[in-house]
PDB file of C-alpha atoms in Angstrom:
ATOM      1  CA  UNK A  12       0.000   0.000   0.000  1.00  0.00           C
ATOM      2  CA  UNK A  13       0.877   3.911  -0.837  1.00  0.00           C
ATOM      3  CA  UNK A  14       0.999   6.662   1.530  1.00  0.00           C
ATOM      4  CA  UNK A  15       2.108   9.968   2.017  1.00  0.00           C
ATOM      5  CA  UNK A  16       2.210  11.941   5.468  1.00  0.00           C
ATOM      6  CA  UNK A  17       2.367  15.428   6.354  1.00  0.00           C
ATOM      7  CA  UNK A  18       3.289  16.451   9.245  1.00  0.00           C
ATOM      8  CA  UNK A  19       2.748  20.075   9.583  1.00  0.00           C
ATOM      9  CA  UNK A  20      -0.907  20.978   9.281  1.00  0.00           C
ATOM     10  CA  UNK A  21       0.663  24.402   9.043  1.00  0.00           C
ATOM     11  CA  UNK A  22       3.788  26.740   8.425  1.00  0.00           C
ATOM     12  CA  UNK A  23       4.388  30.373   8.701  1.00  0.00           C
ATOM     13  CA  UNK A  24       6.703  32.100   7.189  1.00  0.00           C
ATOM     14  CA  UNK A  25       7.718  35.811   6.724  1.00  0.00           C
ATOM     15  CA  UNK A  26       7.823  37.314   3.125  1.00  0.00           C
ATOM     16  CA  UNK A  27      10.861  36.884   1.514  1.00  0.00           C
ATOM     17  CA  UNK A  28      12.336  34.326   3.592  1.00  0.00           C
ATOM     18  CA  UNK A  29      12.727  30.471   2.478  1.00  0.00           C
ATOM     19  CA  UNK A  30      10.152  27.899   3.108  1.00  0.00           C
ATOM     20  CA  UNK A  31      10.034  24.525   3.585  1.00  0.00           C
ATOM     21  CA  UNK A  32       6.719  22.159   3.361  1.00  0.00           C
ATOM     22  CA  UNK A  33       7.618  18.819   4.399  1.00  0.00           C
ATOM     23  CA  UNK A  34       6.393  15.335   2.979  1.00  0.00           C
ATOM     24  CA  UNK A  35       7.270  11.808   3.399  1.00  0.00           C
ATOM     25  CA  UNK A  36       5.974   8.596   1.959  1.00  0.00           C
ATOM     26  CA  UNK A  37       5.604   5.185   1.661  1.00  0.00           C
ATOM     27  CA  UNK A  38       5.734   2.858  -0.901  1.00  0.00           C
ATOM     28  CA  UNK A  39       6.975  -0.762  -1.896  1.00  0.00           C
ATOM     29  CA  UNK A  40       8.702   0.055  -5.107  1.00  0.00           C
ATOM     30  CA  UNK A  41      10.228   3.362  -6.642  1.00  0.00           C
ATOM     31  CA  UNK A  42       7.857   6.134  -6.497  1.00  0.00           C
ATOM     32  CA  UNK A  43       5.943   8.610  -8.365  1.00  0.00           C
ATOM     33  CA  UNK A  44       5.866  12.143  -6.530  1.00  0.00           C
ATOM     34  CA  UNK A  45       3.661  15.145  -7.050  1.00  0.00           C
ATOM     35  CA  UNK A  46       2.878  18.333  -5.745  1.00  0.00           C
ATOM     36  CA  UNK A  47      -0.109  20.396  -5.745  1.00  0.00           C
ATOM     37  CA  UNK A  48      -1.768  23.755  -4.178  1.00  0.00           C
ATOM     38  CA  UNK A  49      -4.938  24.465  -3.945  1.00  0.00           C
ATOM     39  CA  UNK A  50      -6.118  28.506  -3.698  1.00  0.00           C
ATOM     40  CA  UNK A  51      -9.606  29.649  -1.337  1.00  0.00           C
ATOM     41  CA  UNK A  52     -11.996  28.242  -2.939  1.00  0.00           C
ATOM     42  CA  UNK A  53     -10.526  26.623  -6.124  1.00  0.00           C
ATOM     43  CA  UNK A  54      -9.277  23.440  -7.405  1.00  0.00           C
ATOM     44  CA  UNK A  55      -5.818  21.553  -7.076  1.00  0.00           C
ATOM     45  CA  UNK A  56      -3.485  22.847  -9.328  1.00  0.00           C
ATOM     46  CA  UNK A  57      -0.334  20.533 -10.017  1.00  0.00           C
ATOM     47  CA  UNK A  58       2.971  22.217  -9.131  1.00  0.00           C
ATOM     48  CA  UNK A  59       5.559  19.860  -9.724  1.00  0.00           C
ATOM     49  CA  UNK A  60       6.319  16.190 -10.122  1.00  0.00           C
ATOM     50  CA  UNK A  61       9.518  13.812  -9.585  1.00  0.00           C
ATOM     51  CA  UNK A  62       9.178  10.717 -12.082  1.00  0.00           C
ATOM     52  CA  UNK A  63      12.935   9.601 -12.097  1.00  0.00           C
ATOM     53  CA  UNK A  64      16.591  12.165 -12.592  1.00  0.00           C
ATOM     54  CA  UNK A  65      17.622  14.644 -11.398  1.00  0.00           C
ATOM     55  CA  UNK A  66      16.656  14.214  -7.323  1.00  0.00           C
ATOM     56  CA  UNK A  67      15.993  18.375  -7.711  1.00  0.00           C
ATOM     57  CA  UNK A  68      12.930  19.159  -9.229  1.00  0.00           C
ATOM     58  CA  UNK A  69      11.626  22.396 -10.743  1.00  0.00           C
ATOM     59  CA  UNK A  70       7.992  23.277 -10.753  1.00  0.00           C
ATOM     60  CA  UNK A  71       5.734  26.282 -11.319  1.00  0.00           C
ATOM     61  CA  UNK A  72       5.888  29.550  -9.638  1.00  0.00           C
ATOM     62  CA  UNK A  73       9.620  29.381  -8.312  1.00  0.00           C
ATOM     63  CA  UNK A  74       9.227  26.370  -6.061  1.00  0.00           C
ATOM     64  CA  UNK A  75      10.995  23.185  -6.129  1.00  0.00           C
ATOM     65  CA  UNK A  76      10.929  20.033  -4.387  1.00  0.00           C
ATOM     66  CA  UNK A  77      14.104  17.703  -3.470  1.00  0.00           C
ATOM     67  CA  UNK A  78      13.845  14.037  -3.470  1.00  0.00           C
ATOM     68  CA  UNK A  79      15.612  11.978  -0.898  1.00  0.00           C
ATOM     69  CA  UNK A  80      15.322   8.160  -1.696  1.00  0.00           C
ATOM     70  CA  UNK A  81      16.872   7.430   1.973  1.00  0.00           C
ATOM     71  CA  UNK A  82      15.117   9.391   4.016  1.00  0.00           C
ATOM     72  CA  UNK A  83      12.160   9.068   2.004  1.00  0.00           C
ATOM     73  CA  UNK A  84      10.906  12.393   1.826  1.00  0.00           C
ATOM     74  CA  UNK A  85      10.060  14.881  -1.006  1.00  0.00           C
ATOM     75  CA  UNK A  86      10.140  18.306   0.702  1.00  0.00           C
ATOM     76  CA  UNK A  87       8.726  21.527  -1.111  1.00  0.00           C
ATOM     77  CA  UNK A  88      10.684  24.202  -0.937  1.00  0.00           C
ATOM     78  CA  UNK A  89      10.833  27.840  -2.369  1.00  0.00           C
ATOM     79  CA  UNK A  90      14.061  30.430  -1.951  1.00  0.00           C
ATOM     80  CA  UNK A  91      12.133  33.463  -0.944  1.00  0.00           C
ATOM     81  CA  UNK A  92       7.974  33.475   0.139  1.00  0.00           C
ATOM     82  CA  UNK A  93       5.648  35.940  -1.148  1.00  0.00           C
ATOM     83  CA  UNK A  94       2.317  36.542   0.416  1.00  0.00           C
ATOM     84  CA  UNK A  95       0.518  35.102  -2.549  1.00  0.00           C
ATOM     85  CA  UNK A  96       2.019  31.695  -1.696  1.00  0.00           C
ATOM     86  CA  UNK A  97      -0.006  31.052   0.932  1.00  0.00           C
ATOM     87  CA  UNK A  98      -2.626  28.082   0.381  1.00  0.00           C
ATOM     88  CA  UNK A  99      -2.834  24.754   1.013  1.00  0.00           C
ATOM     89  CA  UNK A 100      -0.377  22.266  -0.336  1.00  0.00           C
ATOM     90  CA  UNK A 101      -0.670  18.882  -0.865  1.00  0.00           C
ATOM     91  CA  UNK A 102       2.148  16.094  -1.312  1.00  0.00           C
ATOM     92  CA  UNK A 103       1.012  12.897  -3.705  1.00  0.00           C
ATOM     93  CA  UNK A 104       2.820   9.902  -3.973  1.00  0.00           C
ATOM     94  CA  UNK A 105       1.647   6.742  -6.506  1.00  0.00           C
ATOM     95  CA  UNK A 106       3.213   3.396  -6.969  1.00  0.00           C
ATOM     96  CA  UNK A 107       3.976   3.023 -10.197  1.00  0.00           C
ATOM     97  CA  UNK A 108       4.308  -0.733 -10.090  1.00  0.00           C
ATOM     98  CA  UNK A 109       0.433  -0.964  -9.379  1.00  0.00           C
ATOM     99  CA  UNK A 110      -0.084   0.085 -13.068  1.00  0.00           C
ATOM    100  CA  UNK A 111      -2.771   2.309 -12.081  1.00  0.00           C
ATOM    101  CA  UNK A 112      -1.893   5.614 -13.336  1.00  0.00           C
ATOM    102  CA  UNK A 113      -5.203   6.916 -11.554  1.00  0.00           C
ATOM    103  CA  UNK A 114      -4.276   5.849  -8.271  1.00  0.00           C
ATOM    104  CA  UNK A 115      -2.903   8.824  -6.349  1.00  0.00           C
ATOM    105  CA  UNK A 116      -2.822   8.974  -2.635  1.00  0.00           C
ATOM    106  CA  UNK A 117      -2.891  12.892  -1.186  1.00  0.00           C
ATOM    107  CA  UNK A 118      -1.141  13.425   1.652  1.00  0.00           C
ATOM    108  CA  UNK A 119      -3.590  15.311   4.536  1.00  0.00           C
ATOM    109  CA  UNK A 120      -2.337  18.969   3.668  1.00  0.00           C
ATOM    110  CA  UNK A 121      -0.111  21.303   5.029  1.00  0.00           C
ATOM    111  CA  UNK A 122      -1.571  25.178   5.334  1.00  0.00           C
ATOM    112  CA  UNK A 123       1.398  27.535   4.300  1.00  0.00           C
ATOM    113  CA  UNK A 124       1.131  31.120   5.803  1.00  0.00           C
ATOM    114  CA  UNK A 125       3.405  34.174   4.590  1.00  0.00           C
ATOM    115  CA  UNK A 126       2.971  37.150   6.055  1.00  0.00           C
ATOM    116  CA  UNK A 127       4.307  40.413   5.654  1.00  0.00           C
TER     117      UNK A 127
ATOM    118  CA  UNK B  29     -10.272  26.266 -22.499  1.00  0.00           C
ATOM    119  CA  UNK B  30      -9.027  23.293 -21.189  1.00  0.00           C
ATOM    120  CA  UNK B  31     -10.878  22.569 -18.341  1.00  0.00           C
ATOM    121  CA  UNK B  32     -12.771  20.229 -15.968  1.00  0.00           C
ATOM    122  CA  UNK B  33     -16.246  21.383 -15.120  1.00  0.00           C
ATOM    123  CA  UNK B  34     -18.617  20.153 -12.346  1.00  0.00           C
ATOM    124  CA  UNK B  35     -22.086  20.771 -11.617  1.00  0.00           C
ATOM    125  CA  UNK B  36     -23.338  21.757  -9.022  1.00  0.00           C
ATOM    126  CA  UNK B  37     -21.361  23.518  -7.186  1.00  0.00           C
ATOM    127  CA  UNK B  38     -22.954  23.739  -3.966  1.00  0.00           C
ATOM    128  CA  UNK B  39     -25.943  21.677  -3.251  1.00  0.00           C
ATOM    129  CA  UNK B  40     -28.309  21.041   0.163  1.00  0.00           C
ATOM    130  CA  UNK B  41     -29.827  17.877   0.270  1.00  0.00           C
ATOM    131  CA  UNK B  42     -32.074  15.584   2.281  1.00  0.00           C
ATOM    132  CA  UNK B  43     -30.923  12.039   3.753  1.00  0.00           C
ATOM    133  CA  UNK B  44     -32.061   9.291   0.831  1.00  0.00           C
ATOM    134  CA  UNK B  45     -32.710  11.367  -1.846  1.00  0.00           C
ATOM    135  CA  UNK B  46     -30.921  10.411  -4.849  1.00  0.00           C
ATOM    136  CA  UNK B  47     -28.544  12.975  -6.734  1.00  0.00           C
ATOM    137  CA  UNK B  48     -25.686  13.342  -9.287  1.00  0.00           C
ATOM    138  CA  UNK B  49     -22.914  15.415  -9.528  1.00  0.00           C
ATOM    139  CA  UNK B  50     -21.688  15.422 -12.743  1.00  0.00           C
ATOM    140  CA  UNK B  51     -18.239  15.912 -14.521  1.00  0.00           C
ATOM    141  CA  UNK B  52     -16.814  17.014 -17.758  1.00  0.00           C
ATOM    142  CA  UNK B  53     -13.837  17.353 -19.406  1.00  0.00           C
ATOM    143  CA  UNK B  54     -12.618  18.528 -22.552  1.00  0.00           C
ATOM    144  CA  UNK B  55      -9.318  17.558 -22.830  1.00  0.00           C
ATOM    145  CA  UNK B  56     -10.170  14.189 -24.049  1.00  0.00           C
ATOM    146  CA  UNK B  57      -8.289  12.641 -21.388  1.00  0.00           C
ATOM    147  CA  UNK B  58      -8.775   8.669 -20.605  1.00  0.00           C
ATOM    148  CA  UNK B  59      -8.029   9.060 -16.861  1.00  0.00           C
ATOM    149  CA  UNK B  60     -10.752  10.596 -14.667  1.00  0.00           C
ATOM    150  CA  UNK B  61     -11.256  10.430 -10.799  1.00  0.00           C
ATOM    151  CA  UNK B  62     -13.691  11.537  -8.258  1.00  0.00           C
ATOM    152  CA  UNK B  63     -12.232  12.621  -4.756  1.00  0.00           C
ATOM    153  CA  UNK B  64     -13.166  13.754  -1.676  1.00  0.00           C
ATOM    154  CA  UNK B  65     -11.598  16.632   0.632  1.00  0.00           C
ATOM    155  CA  UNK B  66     -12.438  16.466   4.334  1.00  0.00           C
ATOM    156  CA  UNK B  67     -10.520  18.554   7.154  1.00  0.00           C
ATOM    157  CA  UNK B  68      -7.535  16.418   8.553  1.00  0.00           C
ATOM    158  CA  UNK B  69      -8.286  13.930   5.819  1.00  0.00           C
ATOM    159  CA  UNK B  70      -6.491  15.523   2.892  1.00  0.00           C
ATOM    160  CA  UNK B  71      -8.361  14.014  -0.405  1.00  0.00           C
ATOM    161  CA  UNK B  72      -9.164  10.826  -0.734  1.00  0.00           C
ATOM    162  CA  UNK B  73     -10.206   8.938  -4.065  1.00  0.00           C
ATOM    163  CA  UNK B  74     -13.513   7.369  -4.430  1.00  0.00           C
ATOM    164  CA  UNK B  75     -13.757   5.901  -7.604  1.00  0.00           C
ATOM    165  CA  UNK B  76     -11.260   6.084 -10.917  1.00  0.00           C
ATOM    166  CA  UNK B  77     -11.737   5.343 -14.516  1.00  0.00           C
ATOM    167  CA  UNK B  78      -9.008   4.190 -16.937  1.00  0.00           C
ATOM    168  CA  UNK B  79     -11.502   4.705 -19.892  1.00  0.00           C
ATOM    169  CA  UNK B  80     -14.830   4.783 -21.092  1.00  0.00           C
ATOM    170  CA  UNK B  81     -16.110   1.484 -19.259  1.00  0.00           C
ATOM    171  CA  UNK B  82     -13.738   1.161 -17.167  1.00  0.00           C
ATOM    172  CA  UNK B  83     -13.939   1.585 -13.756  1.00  0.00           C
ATOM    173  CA  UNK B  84     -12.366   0.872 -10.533  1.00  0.00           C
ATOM    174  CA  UNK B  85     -12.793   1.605  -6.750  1.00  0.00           C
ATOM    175  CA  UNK B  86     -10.800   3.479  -4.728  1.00  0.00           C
ATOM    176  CA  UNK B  87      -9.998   4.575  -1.003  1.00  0.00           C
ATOM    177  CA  UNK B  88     -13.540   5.359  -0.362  1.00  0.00           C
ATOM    178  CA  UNK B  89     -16.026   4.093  -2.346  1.00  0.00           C
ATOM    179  CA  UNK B  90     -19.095   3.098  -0.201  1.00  0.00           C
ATOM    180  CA  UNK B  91     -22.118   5.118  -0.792  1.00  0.00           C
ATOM    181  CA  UNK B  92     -21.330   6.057  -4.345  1.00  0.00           C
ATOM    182  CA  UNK B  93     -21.269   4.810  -7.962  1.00  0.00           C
ATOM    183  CA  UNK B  94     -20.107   5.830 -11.085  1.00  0.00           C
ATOM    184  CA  UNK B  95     -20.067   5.491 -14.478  1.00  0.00           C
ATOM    185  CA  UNK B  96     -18.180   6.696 -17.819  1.00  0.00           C
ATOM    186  CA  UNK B  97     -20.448   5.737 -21.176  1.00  0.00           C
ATOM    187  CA  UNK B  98     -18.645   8.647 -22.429  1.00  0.00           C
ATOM    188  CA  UNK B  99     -15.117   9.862 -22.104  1.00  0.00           C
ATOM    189  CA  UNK B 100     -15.846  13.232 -21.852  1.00  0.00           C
ATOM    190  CA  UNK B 101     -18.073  12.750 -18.943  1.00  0.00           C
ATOM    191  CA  UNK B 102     -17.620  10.602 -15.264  1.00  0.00           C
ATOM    192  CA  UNK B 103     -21.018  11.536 -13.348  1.00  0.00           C
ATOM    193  CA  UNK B 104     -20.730  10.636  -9.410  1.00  0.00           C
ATOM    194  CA  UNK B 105     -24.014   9.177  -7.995  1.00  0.00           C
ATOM    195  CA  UNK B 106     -25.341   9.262  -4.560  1.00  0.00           C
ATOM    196  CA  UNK B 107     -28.023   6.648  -4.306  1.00  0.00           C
ATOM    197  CA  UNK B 108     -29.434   7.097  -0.856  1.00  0.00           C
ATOM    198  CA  UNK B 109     -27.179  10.282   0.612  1.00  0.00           C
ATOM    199  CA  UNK B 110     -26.221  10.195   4.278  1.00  0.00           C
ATOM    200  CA  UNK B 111     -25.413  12.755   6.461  1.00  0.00           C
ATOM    201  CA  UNK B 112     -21.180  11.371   6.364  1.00  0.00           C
ATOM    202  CA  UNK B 113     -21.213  12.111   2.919  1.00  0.00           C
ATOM    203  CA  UNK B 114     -21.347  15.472   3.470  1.00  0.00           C
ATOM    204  CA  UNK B 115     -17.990  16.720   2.237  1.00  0.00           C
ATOM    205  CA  UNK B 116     -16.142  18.790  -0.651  1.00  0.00           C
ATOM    206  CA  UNK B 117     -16.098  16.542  -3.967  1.00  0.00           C
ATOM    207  CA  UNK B 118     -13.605  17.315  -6.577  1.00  0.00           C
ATOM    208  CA  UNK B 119     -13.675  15.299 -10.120  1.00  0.00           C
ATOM    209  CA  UNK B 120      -9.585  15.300 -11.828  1.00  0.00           C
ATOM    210  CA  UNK B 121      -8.891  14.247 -15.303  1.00  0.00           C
ATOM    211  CA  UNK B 122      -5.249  13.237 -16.878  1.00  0.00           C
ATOM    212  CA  UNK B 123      -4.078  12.200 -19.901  1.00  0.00           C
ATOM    213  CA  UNK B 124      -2.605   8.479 -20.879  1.00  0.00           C
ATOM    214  CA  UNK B 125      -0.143   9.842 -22.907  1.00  0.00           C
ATOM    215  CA  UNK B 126       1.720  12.213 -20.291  1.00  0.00           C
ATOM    216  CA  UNK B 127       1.345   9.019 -18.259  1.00  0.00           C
ATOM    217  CA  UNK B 128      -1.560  10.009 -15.947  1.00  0.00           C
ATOM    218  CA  UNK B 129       0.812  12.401 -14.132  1.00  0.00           C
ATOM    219  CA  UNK B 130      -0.641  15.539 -13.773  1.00  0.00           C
ATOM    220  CA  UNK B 131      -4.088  15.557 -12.856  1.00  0.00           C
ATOM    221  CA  UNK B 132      -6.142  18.707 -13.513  1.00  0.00           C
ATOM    222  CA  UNK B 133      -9.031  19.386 -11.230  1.00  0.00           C
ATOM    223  CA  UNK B 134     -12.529  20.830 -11.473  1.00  0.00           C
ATOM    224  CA  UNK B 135     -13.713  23.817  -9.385  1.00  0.00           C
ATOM    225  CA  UNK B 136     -15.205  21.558  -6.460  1.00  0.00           C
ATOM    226  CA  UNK B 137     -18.757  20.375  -5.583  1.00  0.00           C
ATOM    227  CA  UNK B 138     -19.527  21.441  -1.661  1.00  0.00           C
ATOM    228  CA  UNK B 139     -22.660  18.906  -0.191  1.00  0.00           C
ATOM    229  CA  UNK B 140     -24.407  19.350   2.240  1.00  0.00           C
ATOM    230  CA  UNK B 141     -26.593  16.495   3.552  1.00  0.00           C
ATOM    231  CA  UNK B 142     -29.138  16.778   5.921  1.00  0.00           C
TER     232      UNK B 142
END
């Protein structure tokens, strides 16, 4: 079985300053990871994904995400907050030997505050 | 514009009375999925379709149905709605050929049964 955990239901950070959203997961084989944000009131938007490469991973909006087979984690990170990042984020995770390319598992969301 | 839409958006409802939430997509994608977002529970997946016809259960499928006679469209049925399904209900649609990777969400269904 797949799962992904969260463990801050929220993080506050001061414009302009780095962030960090953490995510770890759990799966039997090599896994697909995703990232996604979802805006008062709107849908999830996808962010960014790690399929295989590079362990760094670029994704929309100046974030990126680092992948870290060992410690199983794929943390989101951006260099400097803006106020406008703040939302909810969600970390997916999907096993890819399943064959199920449907079958994503969210993780319980992490609230991201920046504040002036 | 490529988009998922869902209808309704917000809808009050009585215990047992049958409704449908339906979703559409028109990025001719193969993959569809109906989830639902509850506080501290993050989003969990009821139901998923590979293509038209094809159907599978997810986390959380009791209470609901499904069906996909048409790729465009994955309607999510509540036979006899209990108050526990009262939740936030988002339908997500992704392509085969990008490998089912990035799923792209509708606006969100909030119900509300009573």
């Amino acid at each position: 079985a797949q799962s992904v955990a969260q463990p801050e239901d929220q993080v506050n950070v001061a414009e302009g300053n780095p962030l960090t959203v953490k995510c770890t997961y759990s799966v039997s084989g090599n896994p697909y990871l995703f990232w996604y944000v979802q805006y008062p009131n709107r849908g999830l938007q996808f962010l960014l994904k790690y399929i295989t490469g590079d362990n760094l991973v670029k994704g929309s909006y100046g974030f990126e995400a680092e992948f870290n087979k060992s410690q199983t984690s794929f943390h989101l990170k951006k260099p400097s907050a803006l106020v406008s990042d703040s939302a909810l984020y969600f970390c997916a995770v999907r096993d890819p030997s399943t064959g199920t390319a449907s079958k994503l598992t969210f993780g319980t969301g992490t609230r991201l505050q920046v504040t002036l | 514009e490529a988009q998922v839409t869902q209808n309704p958006r917000y809808l009050i409802t009585v215990t047992g009375k049958k409704l449908t939430v339906t979703c559409s997509q028109n990025m001719n994608h193969e993959y569809m999925s109906w989830y639902r977002q509850d506080p501290g529970l993050g989003l969990r997946q009821i139901y998923y379709s590979m293509n038209v016809e094809v159907t599978d259960k997810g986390d959380v499928p009791e209470g609901y149905k499904v069906s996909r006679k048409e790729k465009r469209n994955f309607p999510l049925i509540l036979e006899s709605p209990s108050p526990n399904q009262t939740s936030l209900y988002f339908c997500a649609s992704s392509s085969q050929l990008a490998g089912g990777h990035e799923q792209f969400f509708g606006p969100g269904t909030r119900l509300t049964v009573l």
